[in-house]
Amino acid sequence: MLVLLTICFAAALLAPLVHRAFPRRAGTLLAAAPLAVFAWLGAALPEVMHGHPRVEAAPWVEGLGLEAAFRLDGLSMLFALLISGIGALVLLYTQGYFKNHPQQGRFLMVITAFMASMLGVVLADHLLLLFIFWELTSFTSYLLIGFNHERAEARQAALQSLLVTVLGGLFLLAGLILLAQVAGTWRLSGILGQGDALREHALYLPILALVCIGAFTKSAQFPFHFWLPNAMQAPTPASAYLHSSTMVKAGVYLLARLHPALGGTEAWSTLLTAVGATTFLAGALLALGQHVLKRLLAYTTVSALGAMVMLLGIGTTDTLKAMAGFILAHAFYKAALFLVAGGITHETGGETSVDQLGGLRRAMPFTFACALLAGLSMGGFPPFFGFVAKENWLHAIGRHPGLVAATMAGGAAYVLVGLSVGLKPFIGRRPEHLHAHEIPWSMRAGPLVLGLGSLALAFACGPAGHALIGPAASAVAGETLPVHLHLWAGFNPCLAISLATLVLGIGCYAARPLFGRAAGRLAPLVRLGPDAAYRGLLATTLRFAGWQTRMLQTGILRDYIRITVLTAVALVGAAFLHAGGIRGEARLSPLSLRIGLVSVLMVLATFTTILAKSRLRSIMSLGVVGYSMALLFTFHGAPDLAMTQLVIETLTVILMALAFHHLPVFKHGSPARMRAIDAAIAIGVGAAVTVLVLAALHVQTPTEVSDYYLDHSQALAHGRNVVNVIIVDFRGLDTLGEITVMAIAAIGAYALLKLRPGKGDTP
Amino acid sequence: MTSIILRTATRYMFPPLLVFSVYVLMRGHNYPGGGFVGGLFAGSAFVLHALAYDVASARRLLRLDPRDIATGGLAIALLSGLPGLLDGGAFMHGIWWDLHLPGFELHLGTPMIFDIGVYFAVFGVLLALVFALGEEG
């Protein structure tokens, strides 16, 4: 599996090159990678479906306990097949959708990288590995939503999705770390076996809450659902792939994956059922008032994700089976509908509103056929797989009146959306201005396979249930669940409810304009929703950051020095006082005569510096302070420091002399009050540091570290000058960092000197 | 700022300063000195030249752009960490070669190379700043 992921990531890296070499067939060529994965998964299917997961692990960063561990069981299999299968179709579709687009290579690269990351999420058997791939999907999703980065809306939507999903990711990380601590292992397979112990543990609730926040943000659950409809700014292939069939299901996958470990408690079922049902209904309701093709689909995706979480939350064996079936059905019809919607917009010159579309059946007969197949499956019409899944769902929730009513309401909305996208654009009268032609071949494969698949799966629902849905549901439940699906289950209450939903949905479809008007009137209310909260929070954060930056980064050297010095003294001083101050253990080190003399010299030189009437005299006195400092170093047996200090001091004087040119005429510019404050700060800080240093000198510091360096300097590093050995050998990495910082600082100073405004543009 | 005394003194000071900087660099491992202070000495030689003549002249004398020297120093320092890595140890793990020459033993190691990198980085950074300041106005 590591090999497969490597192939996919390599394909992503090569994508721009492939596109450059074969501009017309790049998508087809790149589709080979997911097809290879698909074929490998197919070969592994017989083994996996009989309950023998494929496992592999290789050490990665052993010090961190990080392993490249993968595990392919029924649940992973279902997701991985969808990811690689739909991935191949979407890559092919991209080739036609972005025909002659100069940035096609970039798009192919990111979407292939996303595919590889998503495969990583569903295959990983190590919590940290899973998290890494999880974040990679957020990141690639950001790049895909913001693909049209010239547009402000696309940038905002991309940032929004990134902030929401990554914020959730942080919660998830905390949850995963707690989970691993409690379970004592990072391996998922190990954690899943400890369900009982985990559920009893005191940290169970925090873990559950953190993991759920991560999963809910990713899977666009209420109240984090708002980013998904906005993410429709992404090009359609990305929407079809990420924001309907794969990435947004990562949260559902994670919750399903952890079900054996965390599921089955009161808290679990309450939280998931409540959030899932809310999302399911809210998404369906919000979808009713939409008229933009992709937004219609997006809101029903939100709703469908809610349904999956809800079914998972109820957590009976039947609902788990229903969830697995619904995942499969939804992936097929929703991806197909997105691809169709993209095709319509693409071939009509950018029309996105359902209300402006009509009568395309003659111009786009092929698209019509695919759209109808998928749309009917979405609505749950027999004999499509959507119908089978819905039957199964109704059967699973049993006679609970609230859930049945919710399912009917949601199901009616699905019928409306399915027909709006699958039927409405193609029938009726074609508006005068609308010109369209059929989508090219490369864009047909996706809708065709997925649309026909929705039909074929219904007739092959027995084997599909046995091979895919059963093993997936078994992995979620933690026990073997046989699944028997039937297209025709006989006359029963479920069928009656299903048909009633269809009738209700067709009624809603007929009354669509009504919903549109109602939504228009309710629009101000929606503006108070979580999206507005997000915007408010973001704006507040930015304002705070701006205020803080203006406070701290005034651009006035005096303020920087004040803040730095006062902070340092306050922190060290607080620690000093906390440790007992000068009256405690620490006593001041006595001063020798020569040190006292040098100190007096330094203080005198300092006053000369401040009171000097000319700049040159000021700098020279400052040099005296520096040289005296070198003298102090010599007294304390630090010749290295003394030597460096001498050279530095000389160079400083020279640098300052050179800087004379750029300075205005010398004068004491600041008012007396300011100077008094500065003097108080300077004297206070000076006194405090003096006391601290003298106290520190008196304390016998533990010498283990110094002794180690002294003892090993010669033996290990062949050097007698311990200072130098520490700098270049023992702590060499620090030095490397320091000289890097030094070089970067020099570049900054150089740029400031050379690129001043109004100075011409000679570099 | 043309002073015949300073110019003459510079002509005599310049070579010893450079030689001394290399001496300080090489002895650093056993006696006070090292790449940092060595680089400062070498830089001072050119700063002195720039003061006595002018920056353009010092630049001509140096031939290379100081920024390139700083970058090169960083690269040397970075590369000196690789042998340890390739040898199976950690990055910057010290590798030593002992040379037994007639009369004395010489220890050469990657930390020495690292120190040479520091030398050039400091040297380049110092001159980049001083030259930039001196060319203003």
mmCIF file with all atom_site columns, C-alpha atoms in Angstrom, chain A residues 339-492:
data_model
loop_
_atom_site.group_PDB
_atom_site.id
_atom_site.type_symbol
_atom_site.label_atom_id
_atom_site.label_alt_id
_atom_site.label_comp_id
_atom_site.label_asym_id
_atom_site.label_entity_id
_atom_site.label_seq_id
_atom_site.pdbx_PDB_ins_code
_atom_site.Cartn_x
_atom_site.Cartn_y
_atom_site.Cartn_z
_atom_site.occupancy
_atom_site.B_iso_or_equiv
_atom_site.pdbx_formal_charge
_atom_site.auth_seq_id
_atom_site.auth_comp_id
_atom_site.auth_asym_id
_atom_site.auth_atom_id
_atom_site.pdbx_PDB_model_num
ATOM 1   C CA . LEU A 1 339 ? -20.025 16.163  -13.469 1.00 0.00 ? 339 LEU A CA 1
ATOM 2   C CA . VAL A 1 340 ? -23.249 16.713  -15.401 1.00 0.00 ? 340 VAL A CA 1
ATOM 3   C CA . ALA A 1 341 ? -23.707 20.145  -13.837 1.00 0.00 ? 341 ALA A CA 1
ATOM 4   C CA . GLY A 1 342 ? -20.146 21.031  -14.774 1.00 0.00 ? 342 GLY A CA 1
ATOM 5   C CA . GLY A 1 343 ? -20.793 19.805  -18.313 1.00 0.00 ? 343 GLY A CA 1
ATOM 6   C CA . ILE A 1 344 ? -23.932 21.905  -18.653 1.00 0.00 ? 344 ILE A CA 1
ATOM 7   C CA . THR A 1 345 ? -22.203 25.040  -17.404 1.00 0.00 ? 345 THR A CA 1
ATOM 8   C CA . HIS A 1 346 ? -19.195 24.297  -19.558 1.00 0.00 ? 346 HIS A CA 1
ATOM 9   C CA . GLU A 1 347 ? -21.140 23.802  -22.772 1.00 0.00 ? 347 GLU A CA 1
ATOM 10  C CA . THR A 1 348 ? -23.666 26.587  -22.354 1.00 0.00 ? 348 THR A CA 1
ATOM 11  C CA . GLY A 1 349 ? -21.009 29.206  -21.875 1.00 0.00 ? 349 GLY A CA 1
ATOM 12  C CA . GLY A 1 350 ? -21.205 29.542  -18.109 1.00 0.00 ? 350 GLY A CA 1
ATOM 13  C CA . GLU A 1 351 ? -24.884 29.279  -17.229 1.00 0.00 ? 351 GLU A CA 1
ATOM 14  C CA . THR A 1 352 ? -25.227 28.132  -13.625 1.00 0.00 ? 352 THR A CA 1
ATOM 15  C CA . SER A 1 353 ? -28.839 28.811  -12.677 1.00 0.00 ? 353 SER A CA 1
ATOM 16  C CA . VAL A 1 354 ? -31.453 26.103  -13.011 1.00 0.00 ? 354 VAL A CA 1
ATOM 17  C CA . ASP A 1 355 ? -34.071 28.725  -13.689 1.00 0.00 ? 355 ASP A CA 1
ATOM 18  C CA . GLN A 1 356 ? -32.251 29.938  -16.800 1.00 0.00 ? 356 GLN A CA 1
ATOM 19  C CA . LEU A 1 357 ? -31.809 26.441  -18.205 1.00 0.00 ? 357 LEU A CA 1
ATOM 20  C CA . GLY A 1 358 ? -34.250 24.409  -20.231 1.00 0.00 ? 358 GLY A CA 1
ATOM 21  C CA . GLY A 1 359 ? -34.782 22.424  -23.381 1.00 0.00 ? 359 GLY A CA 1
ATOM 22  C CA . LEU A 1 360 ? -31.271 21.094  -23.675 1.00 0.00 ? 360 LEU A CA 1
ATOM 23  C CA . ARG A 1 361 ? -32.409 17.554  -24.526 1.00 0.00 ? 361 ARG A CA 1
ATOM 24  C CA . ARG A 1 362 ? -31.831 18.018  -28.226 1.00 0.00 ? 362 ARG A CA 1
ATOM 25  C CA . ALA A 1 363 ? -28.467 19.680  -27.881 1.00 0.00 ? 363 ALA A CA 1
ATOM 26  C CA . MET A 1 364 ? -27.153 17.398  -25.150 1.00 0.00 ? 364 MET A CA 1
ATOM 27  C CA . PRO A 1 365 ? -28.951 14.059  -25.396 1.00 0.00 ? 365 PRO A CA 1
ATOM 28  C CA . PHE A 1 366 ? -26.096 12.115  -23.917 1.00 0.00 ? 366 PHE A CA 1
ATOM 29  C CA . THR A 1 367 ? -25.753 14.383  -20.909 1.00 0.00 ? 367 THR A CA 1
ATOM 30  C CA . PHE A 1 368 ? -29.503 14.228  -20.460 1.00 0.00 ? 368 PHE A CA 1
ATOM 31  C CA . ALA A 1 369 ? -29.426 10.445  -20.266 1.00 0.00 ? 369 ALA A CA 1
ATOM 32  C CA . CYS A 1 370 ? -26.656 10.387  -17.676 1.00 0.00 ? 370 CYS A CA 1
ATOM 33  C CA . ALA A 1 371 ? -28.223 13.210  -15.685 1.00 0.00 ? 371 ALA A CA 1
ATOM 34  C CA . LEU A 1 372 ? -31.574 11.489  -15.597 1.00 0.00 ? 372 LEU A CA 1
ATOM 35  C CA . LEU A 1 373 ? -30.049 8.206   -14.427 1.00 0.00 ? 373 LEU A CA 1
ATOM 36  C CA . ALA A 1 374 ? -28.209 9.921   -11.591 1.00 0.00 ? 374 ALA A CA 1
ATOM 37  C CA . GLY A 1 375 ? -31.042 12.287  -10.752 1.00 0.00 ? 375 GLY A CA 1
ATOM 38  C CA . LEU A 1 376 ? -33.545 9.466   -10.417 1.00 0.00 ? 376 LEU A CA 1
ATOM 39  C CA . SER A 1 377 ? -31.140 7.502   -8.269  1.00 0.00 ? 377 SER A CA 1
ATOM 40  C CA . MET A 1 378 ? -30.760 10.546  -6.049  1.00 0.00 ? 378 MET A CA 1
ATOM 41  C CA . GLY A 1 379 ? -34.482 10.922  -5.719  1.00 0.00 ? 379 GLY A CA 1
ATOM 42  C CA . GLY A 1 380 ? -34.739 7.273   -4.735  1.00 0.00 ? 380 GLY A CA 1
ATOM 43  C CA . PHE A 1 381 ? -36.839 6.169   -7.686  1.00 0.00 ? 381 PHE A CA 1
ATOM 44  C CA . PRO A 1 382 ? -36.998 2.465   -8.430  1.00 0.00 ? 382 PRO A CA 1
ATOM 45  C CA . PRO A 1 383 ? -35.177 0.685   -9.976  1.00 0.00 ? 383 PRO A CA 1
ATOM 46  C CA . PHE A 1 384 ? -32.067 2.641   -9.019  1.00 0.00 ? 384 PHE A CA 1
ATOM 47  C CA . PHE A 1 385 ? -29.541 2.010   -6.335  1.00 0.00 ? 385 PHE A CA 1
ATOM 48  C CA . GLY A 1 386 ? -30.651 5.140   -4.512  1.00 0.00 ? 386 GLY A CA 1
ATOM 49  C CA . PHE A 1 387 ? -33.988 3.421   -4.059  1.00 0.00 ? 387 PHE A CA 1
ATOM 50  C CA . VAL A 1 388 ? -32.363 0.297   -2.653  1.00 0.00 ? 388 VAL A CA 1
ATOM 51  C CA . ALA A 1 389 ? -30.312 2.365   -0.245  1.00 0.00 ? 389 ALA A CA 1
ATOM 52  C CA . LYS A 1 390 ? -33.347 4.319   0.893   1.00 0.00 ? 390 LYS A CA 1
ATOM 53  C CA . GLU A 1 391 ? -35.371 1.138   1.416   1.00 0.00 ? 391 GLU A CA 1
ATOM 54  C CA . ASN A 1 392 ? -32.565 -0.194  3.508   1.00 0.00 ? 392 ASN A CA 1
ATOM 55  C CA . TRP A 1 393 ? -32.407 3.036   5.462   1.00 0.00 ? 393 TRP A CA 1
ATOM 56  C CA . LEU A 1 394 ? -36.147 3.078   6.148   1.00 0.00 ? 394 LEU A CA 1
ATOM 57  C CA . HIS A 1 395 ? -35.999 -0.518  7.185   1.00 0.00 ? 395 HIS A CA 1
ATOM 58  C CA . ALA A 1 396 ? -33.136 0.277   9.587   1.00 0.00 ? 396 ALA A CA 1
ATOM 59  C CA . ILE A 1 397 ? -34.752 3.182   11.407  1.00 0.00 ? 397 ILE A CA 1
ATOM 60  C CA . GLY A 1 398 ? -37.821 1.062   11.959  1.00 0.00 ? 398 GLY A CA 1
ATOM 61  C CA . ARG A 1 399 ? -40.974 2.697   13.235  1.00 0.00 ? 399 ARG A CA 1
ATOM 62  C CA . HIS A 1 400 ? -39.478 5.669   15.038  1.00 0.00 ? 400 HIS A CA 1
ATOM 63  C CA . PRO A 1 401 ? -41.982 8.358   13.959  1.00 0.00 ? 401 PRO A CA 1
ATOM 64  C CA . GLY A 1 402 ? -39.607 11.328  14.234  1.00 0.00 ? 402 GLY A CA 1
ATOM 65  C CA . LEU A 1 403 ? -36.893 9.693   12.166  1.00 0.00 ? 403 LEU A CA 1
ATOM 66  C CA . VAL A 1 404 ? -39.373 8.484   9.562   1.00 0.00 ? 404 VAL A CA 1
ATOM 67  C CA . ALA A 1 405 ? -40.812 11.999  9.228   1.00 0.00 ? 405 ALA A CA 1
ATOM 68  C CA . ALA A 1 406 ? -37.329 13.470  8.929   1.00 0.00 ? 406 ALA A CA 1
ATOM 69  C CA . THR A 1 407 ? -36.391 10.913  6.303   1.00 0.00 ? 407 THR A CA 1
ATOM 70  C CA . MET A 1 408 ? -39.505 11.690  4.321   1.00 0.00 ? 408 MET A CA 1
ATOM 71  C CA . ALA A 1 409 ? -38.881 15.428  4.444   1.00 0.00 ? 409 ALA A CA 1
ATOM 72  C CA . GLY A 1 410 ? -35.252 15.030  3.503   1.00 0.00 ? 410 GLY A CA 1
ATOM 73  C CA . GLY A 1 411 ? -36.075 12.458  0.865   1.00 0.00 ? 411 GLY A CA 1
ATOM 74  C CA . ALA A 1 412 ? -38.564 14.856  -0.727  1.00 0.00 ? 412 ALA A CA 1
ATOM 75  C CA . ALA A 1 413 ? -35.852 17.496  -0.965  1.00 0.00 ? 413 ALA A CA 1
ATOM 76  C CA . TYR A 1 414 ? -33.595 14.940  -2.642  1.00 0.00 ? 414 TYR A CA 1
ATOM 77  C CA . VAL A 1 415 ? -36.290 14.218  -5.202  1.00 0.00 ? 415 VAL A CA 1
ATOM 78  C CA . LEU A 1 416 ? -36.590 17.935  -5.871  1.00 0.00 ? 416 LEU A CA 1
ATOM 79  C CA . VAL A 1 417 ? -32.864 18.429  -6.303  1.00 0.00 ? 417 VAL A CA 1
ATOM 80  C CA . GLY A 1 418 ? -32.448 15.217  -8.313  1.00 0.00 ? 418 GLY A CA 1
ATOM 81  C CA . LEU A 1 419 ? -35.116 16.329  -10.736 1.00 0.00 ? 419 LEU A CA 1
ATOM 82  C CA . SER A 1 420 ? -33.935 19.951  -10.791 1.00 0.00 ? 420 SER A CA 1
ATOM 83  C CA . VAL A 1 421 ? -30.486 18.911  -11.935 1.00 0.00 ? 421 VAL A CA 1
ATOM 84  C CA . GLY A 1 422 ? -31.316 15.700  -13.780 1.00 0.00 ? 422 GLY A CA 1
ATOM 85  C CA . LEU A 1 423 ? -34.490 16.770  -15.570 1.00 0.00 ? 423 LEU A CA 1
ATOM 86  C CA . LYS A 1 424 ? -35.243 20.494  -15.445 1.00 0.00 ? 424 LYS A CA 1
ATOM 87  C CA . PRO A 1 425 ? -32.361 21.745  -17.636 1.00 0.00 ? 425 PRO A CA 1
ATOM 88  C CA . PHE A 1 426 ? -33.265 19.362  -20.409 1.00 0.00 ? 426 PHE A CA 1
ATOM 89  C CA . ILE A 1 427 ? -37.025 19.631  -20.782 1.00 0.00 ? 427 ILE A CA 1
ATOM 90  C CA . GLY A 1 428 ? -39.392 22.449  -21.571 1.00 0.00 ? 428 GLY A CA 1
ATOM 91  C CA . ARG A 1 429 ? -38.633 25.335  -23.841 1.00 0.00 ? 429 ARG A CA 1
ATOM 92  C CA . ARG A 1 430 ? -35.124 26.396  -24.532 1.00 0.00 ? 430 ARG A CA 1
ATOM 93  C CA . PRO A 1 431 ? -34.531 30.088  -23.699 1.00 0.00 ? 431 PRO A CA 1
ATOM 94  C CA . GLU A 1 432 ? -33.666 32.161  -26.770 1.00 0.00 ? 432 GLU A CA 1
ATOM 95  C CA . HIS A 1 433 ? -30.149 33.081  -25.760 1.00 0.00 ? 433 HIS A CA 1
ATOM 96  C CA . LEU A 1 434 ? -29.120 29.595  -24.658 1.00 0.00 ? 434 LEU A CA 1
ATOM 97  C CA . HIS A 1 435 ? -26.817 27.778  -27.050 1.00 0.00 ? 435 HIS A CA 1
ATOM 98  C CA . ALA A 1 436 ? -25.294 24.490  -26.138 1.00 0.00 ? 436 ALA A CA 1
ATOM 99  C CA . HIS A 1 437 ? -23.565 21.481  -27.604 1.00 0.00 ? 437 HIS A CA 1
ATOM 100 C CA . GLU A 1 438 ? -22.771 18.008  -26.358 1.00 0.00 ? 438 GLU A CA 1
ATOM 101 C CA . ILE A 1 439 ? -19.884 17.484  -23.950 1.00 0.00 ? 439 ILE A CA 1
ATOM 102 C CA . PRO A 1 440 ? -16.675 16.014  -25.428 1.00 0.00 ? 440 PRO A CA 1
ATOM 103 C CA . TRP A 1 441 ? -15.796 12.339  -25.124 1.00 0.00 ? 441 TRP A CA 1
ATOM 104 C CA . SER A 1 442 ? -13.392 12.640  -22.232 1.00 0.00 ? 442 SER A CA 1
ATOM 105 C CA . MET A 1 443 ? -16.103 14.285  -20.152 1.00 0.00 ? 443 MET A CA 1
ATOM 106 C CA . ARG A 1 444 ? -18.650 11.605  -20.956 1.00 0.00 ? 444 ARG A CA 1
ATOM 107 C CA . ALA A 1 445 ? -16.962 8.660   -19.286 1.00 0.00 ? 445 ALA A CA 1
ATOM 108 C CA . GLY A 1 446 ? -17.524 9.938   -15.751 1.00 0.00 ? 446 GLY A CA 1
ATOM 109 C CA . PRO A 1 447 ? -21.245 10.684  -15.907 1.00 0.00 ? 447 PRO A CA 1
ATOM 110 C CA . LEU A 1 448 ? -21.867 7.572   -17.986 1.00 0.00 ? 448 LEU A CA 1
ATOM 111 C CA . VAL A 1 449 ? -20.078 5.115   -15.717 1.00 0.00 ? 449 VAL A CA 1
ATOM 112 C CA . LEU A 1 450 ? -21.474 6.650   -12.561 1.00 0.00 ? 450 LEU A CA 1
ATOM 113 C CA . GLY A 1 451 ? -24.983 7.106   -13.951 1.00 0.00 ? 451 GLY A CA 1
ATOM 114 C CA . LEU A 1 452 ? -25.188 3.612   -15.377 1.00 0.00 ? 452 LEU A CA 1
ATOM 115 C CA . GLY A 1 453 ? -23.535 2.377   -12.215 1.00 0.00 ? 453 GLY A CA 1
ATOM 116 C CA . SER A 1 454 ? -26.440 3.752   -10.188 1.00 0.00 ? 454 SER A CA 1
ATOM 117 C CA . LEU A 1 455 ? -28.709 1.581   -12.282 1.00 0.00 ? 455 LEU A CA 1
ATOM 118 C CA . ALA A 1 456 ? -26.471 -1.473  -12.529 1.00 0.00 ? 456 ALA A CA 1
ATOM 119 C CA . LEU A 1 457 ? -25.742 -1.552  -8.809  1.00 0.00 ? 457 LEU A CA 1
ATOM 120 C CA . ALA A 1 458 ? -29.457 -1.789  -8.138  1.00 0.00 ? 458 ALA A CA 1
ATOM 121 C CA . PHE A 1 459 ? -29.737 -4.952  -10.198 1.00 0.00 ? 459 PHE A CA 1
ATOM 122 C CA . ALA A 1 460 ? -26.509 -6.295  -8.760  1.00 0.00 ? 460 ALA A CA 1
ATOM 123 C CA . CYS A 1 461 ? -27.338 -5.193  -5.246  1.00 0.00 ? 461 CYS A CA 1
ATOM 124 C CA . GLY A 1 462 ? -27.047 -8.710  -3.858  1.00 0.00 ? 462 GLY A CA 1
ATOM 125 C CA . PRO A 1 463 ? -23.370 -9.162  -4.797  1.00 0.00 ? 463 PRO A CA 1
ATOM 126 C CA . ALA A 1 464 ? -22.615 -5.498  -4.041  1.00 0.00 ? 464 ALA A CA 1
ATOM 127 C CA . GLY A 1 465 ? -24.061 -5.907  -0.567  1.00 0.00 ? 465 GLY A CA 1
ATOM 128 C CA . HIS A 1 466 ? -22.110 -9.073  -0.053  1.00 0.00 ? 466 HIS A CA 1
ATOM 129 C CA . ALA A 1 467 ? -18.777 -7.796  -1.353  1.00 0.00 ? 467 ALA A CA 1
ATOM 130 C CA . LEU A 1 468 ? -18.707 -4.124  -0.358  1.00 0.00 ? 468 LEU A CA 1
ATOM 131 C CA . ILE A 1 469 ? -21.447 -3.027  1.994   1.00 0.00 ? 469 ILE A CA 1
ATOM 132 C CA . GLY A 1 470 ? -21.400 -6.057  4.262   1.00 0.00 ? 470 GLY A CA 1
ATOM 133 C CA . PRO A 1 471 ? -17.642 -5.974  4.914   1.00 0.00 ? 471 PRO A CA 1
ATOM 134 C CA . ALA A 1 472 ? -17.748 -2.207  5.407   1.00 0.00 ? 472 ALA A CA 1
ATOM 135 C CA . ALA A 1 473 ? -20.615 -2.413  7.885   1.00 0.00 ? 473 ALA A CA 1
ATOM 136 C CA . SER A 1 474 ? -18.829 -5.286  9.635   1.00 0.00 ? 474 SER A CA 1
ATOM 137 C CA . ALA A 1 475 ? -15.708 -3.167  10.061  1.00 0.00 ? 475 ALA A CA 1
ATOM 138 C CA . VAL A 1 476 ? -17.798 -0.357  11.533  1.00 0.00 ? 476 VAL A CA 1
ATOM 139 C CA . ALA A 1 477 ? -19.696 -2.651  13.856  1.00 0.00 ? 477 ALA A CA 1
ATOM 140 C CA . GLY A 1 478 ? -16.667 -4.647  14.895  1.00 0.00 ? 478 GLY A CA 1
ATOM 141 C CA . GLU A 1 479 ? -18.480 -7.911  14.193  1.00 0.00 ? 479 GLU A CA 1
ATOM 142 C CA . THR A 1 480 ? -19.404 -9.796  11.045  1.00 0.00 ? 480 THR A CA 1
ATOM 143 C CA . LEU A 1 481 ? -22.666 -8.551  9.594   1.00 0.00 ? 481 LEU A CA 1
ATOM 144 C CA . PRO A 1 482 ? -24.159 -10.298 6.603   1.00 0.00 ? 482 PRO A CA 1
ATOM 145 C CA . VAL A 1 483 ? -25.927 -7.915  4.229   1.00 0.00 ? 483 VAL A CA 1
ATOM 146 C CA . HIS A 1 484 ? -28.710 -9.037  1.927   1.00 0.00 ? 484 HIS A CA 1
ATOM 147 C CA . LEU A 1 485 ? -29.977 -6.352  -0.364  1.00 0.00 ? 485 LEU A CA 1
ATOM 148 C CA . HIS A 1 486 ? -32.971 -6.726  -2.615  1.00 0.00 ? 486 HIS A CA 1
ATOM 149 C CA . LEU A 1 487 ? -34.232 -4.472  -5.318  1.00 0.00 ? 487 LEU A CA 1
ATOM 150 C CA . TRP A 1 488 ? -37.706 -5.793  -4.676  1.00 0.00 ? 488 TRP A CA 1
ATOM 151 C CA . ALA A 1 489 ? -38.375 -6.605  -1.055  1.00 0.00 ? 489 ALA A CA 1
ATOM 152 C CA . GLY A 1 490 ? -42.063 -7.160  -1.470  1.00 0.00 ? 490 GLY A CA 1
ATOM 153 C CA . PHE A 1 491 ? -44.915 -4.989  -0.275  1.00 0.00 ? 491 PHE A CA 1
ATOM 154 C CA . ASN A 1 492 ? -44.078 -3.630  3.147   1.00 0.00 ? 492 ASN A CA 1
#
